[in-house]
C-alpha positions as a Markdown table, in Angstrom:
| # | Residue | x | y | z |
|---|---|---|---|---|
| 1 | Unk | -162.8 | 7.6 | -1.7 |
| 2 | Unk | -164.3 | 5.3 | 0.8 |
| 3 | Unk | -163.5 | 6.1 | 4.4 |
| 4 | Unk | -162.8 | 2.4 | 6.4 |
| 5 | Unk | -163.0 | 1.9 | 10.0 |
| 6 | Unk | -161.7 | -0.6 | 11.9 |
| 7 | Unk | -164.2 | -2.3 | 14.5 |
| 8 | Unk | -163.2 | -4.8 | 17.1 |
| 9 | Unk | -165.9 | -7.8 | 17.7 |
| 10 | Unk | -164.6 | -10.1 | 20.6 |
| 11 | Unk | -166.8 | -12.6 | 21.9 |
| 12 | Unk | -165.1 | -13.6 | 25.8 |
| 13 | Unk | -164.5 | -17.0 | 24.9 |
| 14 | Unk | -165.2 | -17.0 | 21.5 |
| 15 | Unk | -163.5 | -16.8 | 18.3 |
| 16 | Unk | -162.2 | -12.8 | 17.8 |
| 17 | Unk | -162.7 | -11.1 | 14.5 |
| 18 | Unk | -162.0 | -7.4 | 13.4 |
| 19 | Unk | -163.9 | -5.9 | 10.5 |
| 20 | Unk | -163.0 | -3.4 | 8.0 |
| 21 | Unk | -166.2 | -1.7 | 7.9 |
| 22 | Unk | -167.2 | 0.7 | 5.1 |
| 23 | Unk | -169.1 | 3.8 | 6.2 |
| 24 | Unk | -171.6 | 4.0 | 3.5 |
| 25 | Unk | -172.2 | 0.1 | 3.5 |
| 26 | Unk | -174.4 | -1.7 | 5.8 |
| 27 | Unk | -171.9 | -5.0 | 5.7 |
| 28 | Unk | -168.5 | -5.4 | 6.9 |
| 29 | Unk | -166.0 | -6.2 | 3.8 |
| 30 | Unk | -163.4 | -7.7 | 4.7 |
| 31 | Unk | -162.5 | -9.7 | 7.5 |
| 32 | Unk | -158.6 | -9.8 | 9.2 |
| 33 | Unk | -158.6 | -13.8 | 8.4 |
| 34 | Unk | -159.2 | -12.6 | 4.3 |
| 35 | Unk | -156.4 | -10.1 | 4.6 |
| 36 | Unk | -154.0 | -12.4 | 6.6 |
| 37 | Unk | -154.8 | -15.1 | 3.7 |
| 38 | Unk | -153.8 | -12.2 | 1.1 |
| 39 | Unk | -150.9 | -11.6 | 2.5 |
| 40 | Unk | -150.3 | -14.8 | 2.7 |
| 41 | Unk | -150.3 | -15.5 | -1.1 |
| 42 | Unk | -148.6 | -12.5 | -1.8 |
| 43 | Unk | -145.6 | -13.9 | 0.3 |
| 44 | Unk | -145.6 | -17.0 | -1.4 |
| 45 | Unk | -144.9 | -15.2 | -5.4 |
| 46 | Unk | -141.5 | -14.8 | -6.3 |
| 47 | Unk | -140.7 | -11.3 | -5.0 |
| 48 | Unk | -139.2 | -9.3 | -8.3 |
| 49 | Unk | -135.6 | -8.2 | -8.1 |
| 50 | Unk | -135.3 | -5.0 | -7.2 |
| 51 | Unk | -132.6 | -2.7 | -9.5 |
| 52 | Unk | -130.7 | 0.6 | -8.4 |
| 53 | Unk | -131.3 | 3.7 | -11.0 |
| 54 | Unk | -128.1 | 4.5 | -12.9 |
| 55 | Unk | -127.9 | 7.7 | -10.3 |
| 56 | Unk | -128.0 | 5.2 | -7.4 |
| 57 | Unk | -125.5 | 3.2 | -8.8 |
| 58 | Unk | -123.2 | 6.0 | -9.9 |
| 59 | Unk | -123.5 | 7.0 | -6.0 |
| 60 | Unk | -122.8 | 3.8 | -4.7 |
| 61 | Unk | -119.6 | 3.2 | -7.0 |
| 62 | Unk | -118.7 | 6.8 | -6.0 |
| 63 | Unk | -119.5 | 5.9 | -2.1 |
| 64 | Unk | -117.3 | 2.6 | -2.7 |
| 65 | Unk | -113.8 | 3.8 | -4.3 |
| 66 | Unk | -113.9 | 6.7 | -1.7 |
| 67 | Unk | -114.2 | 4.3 | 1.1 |
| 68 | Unk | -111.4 | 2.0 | -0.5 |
| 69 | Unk | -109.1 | 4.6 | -1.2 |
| 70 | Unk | -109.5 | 5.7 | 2.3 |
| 71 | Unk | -108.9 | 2.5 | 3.5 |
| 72 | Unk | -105.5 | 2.4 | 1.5 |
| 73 | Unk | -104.3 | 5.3 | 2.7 |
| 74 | Unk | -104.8 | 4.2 | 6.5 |
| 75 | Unk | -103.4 | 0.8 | 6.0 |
| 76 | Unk | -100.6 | 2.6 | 4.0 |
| 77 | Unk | -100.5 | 5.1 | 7.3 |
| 78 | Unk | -100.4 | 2.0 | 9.6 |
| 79 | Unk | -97.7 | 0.0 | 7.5 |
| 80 | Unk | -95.6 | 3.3 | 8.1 |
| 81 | Unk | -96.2 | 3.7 | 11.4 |
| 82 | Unk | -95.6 | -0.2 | 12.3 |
| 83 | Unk | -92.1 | -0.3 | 10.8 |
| 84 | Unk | -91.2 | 3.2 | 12.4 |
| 85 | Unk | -92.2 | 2.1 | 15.6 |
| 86 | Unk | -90.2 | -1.4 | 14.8 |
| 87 | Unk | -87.3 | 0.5 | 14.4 |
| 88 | Unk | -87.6 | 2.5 | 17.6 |
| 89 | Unk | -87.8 | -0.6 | 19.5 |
| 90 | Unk | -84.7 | -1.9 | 17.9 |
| 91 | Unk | -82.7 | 1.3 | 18.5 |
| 92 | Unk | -83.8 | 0.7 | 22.2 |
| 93 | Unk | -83.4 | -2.5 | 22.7 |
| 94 | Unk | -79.7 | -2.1 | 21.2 |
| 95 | Unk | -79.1 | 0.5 | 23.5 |
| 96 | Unk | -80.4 | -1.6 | 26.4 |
| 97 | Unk | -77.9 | -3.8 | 25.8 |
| 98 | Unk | -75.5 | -1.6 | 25.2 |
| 99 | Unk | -76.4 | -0.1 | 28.7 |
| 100 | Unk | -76.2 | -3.8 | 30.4 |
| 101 | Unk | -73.1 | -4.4 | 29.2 |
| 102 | Unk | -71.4 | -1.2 | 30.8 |
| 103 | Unk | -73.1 | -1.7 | 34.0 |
| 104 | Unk | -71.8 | -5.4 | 34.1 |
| 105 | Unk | -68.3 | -4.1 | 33.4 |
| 106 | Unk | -68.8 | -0.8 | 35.9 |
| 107 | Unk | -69.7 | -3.7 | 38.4 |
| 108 | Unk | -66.5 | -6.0 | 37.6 |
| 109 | Unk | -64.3 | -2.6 | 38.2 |
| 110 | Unk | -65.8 | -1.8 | 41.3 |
| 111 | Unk | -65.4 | -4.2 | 44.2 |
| 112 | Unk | -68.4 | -4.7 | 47.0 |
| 113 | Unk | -67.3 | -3.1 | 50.4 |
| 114 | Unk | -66.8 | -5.9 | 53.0 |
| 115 | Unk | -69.6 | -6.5 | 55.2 |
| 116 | Unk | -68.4 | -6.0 | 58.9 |
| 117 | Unk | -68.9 | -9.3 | 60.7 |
| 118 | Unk | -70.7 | -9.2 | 64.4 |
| 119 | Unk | -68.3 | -11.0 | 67.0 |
């Protein structure tokens, strides 16, 4: 196998190239621009459609109905807890009213003392 190293040749104001420069060559072979311009044409095929294994897709499906039934249960757990927590506040606010309207007819049974008036 070939061993490449990369060399940097910058020119101040010049134009900048690196080099992939082979070892046991005398000659760079292959300039940056040639591999941008590669990767540039492989970018523009198609890109092929990539497929899961059956073992990948056996996982995912697996992965998917746990989640989902998960999901169920704690929206099932929610529902629950929602109309419990609806029936609390009903009880309450049925006994707040049923607490209002003793205190109103306390206060009609008991009469205010009167207010002593300055001279």
């Amino acid at each position: 196998m070939e061993e490449y190293e990369y060399i940097n040749t910058e020119l101040g104001l010049a134009t900048q190239g690196n080099f992939i420069y082979n070892k046991n060559s005398k000659f760079p072979t292959s300039t940056k621009l040639e591999e941008e311009e590669e990767e540039e044409e492989e970018e523009e095929r198609p890109r092929k459609k990539l497929r899961l294994s059956k073992d990948q897709y056996a996982c995912l499906e697996d992965i998917y109905r746990a989640t989902t039934f998960s999901h169920q249960t704690k929206i099932n757990q929610m529902k629950m807890e929602c109309d419990y927590l609806k029936e609390v506040c009903d009880s309450l606010s049925n006994e707040n009213q049923r607490l209002q309207r003793q205190l109103f007819e306390l206060r009609r049974w008991v009469k205010p003392e009167p207010t002593p008036q300055a001279n």
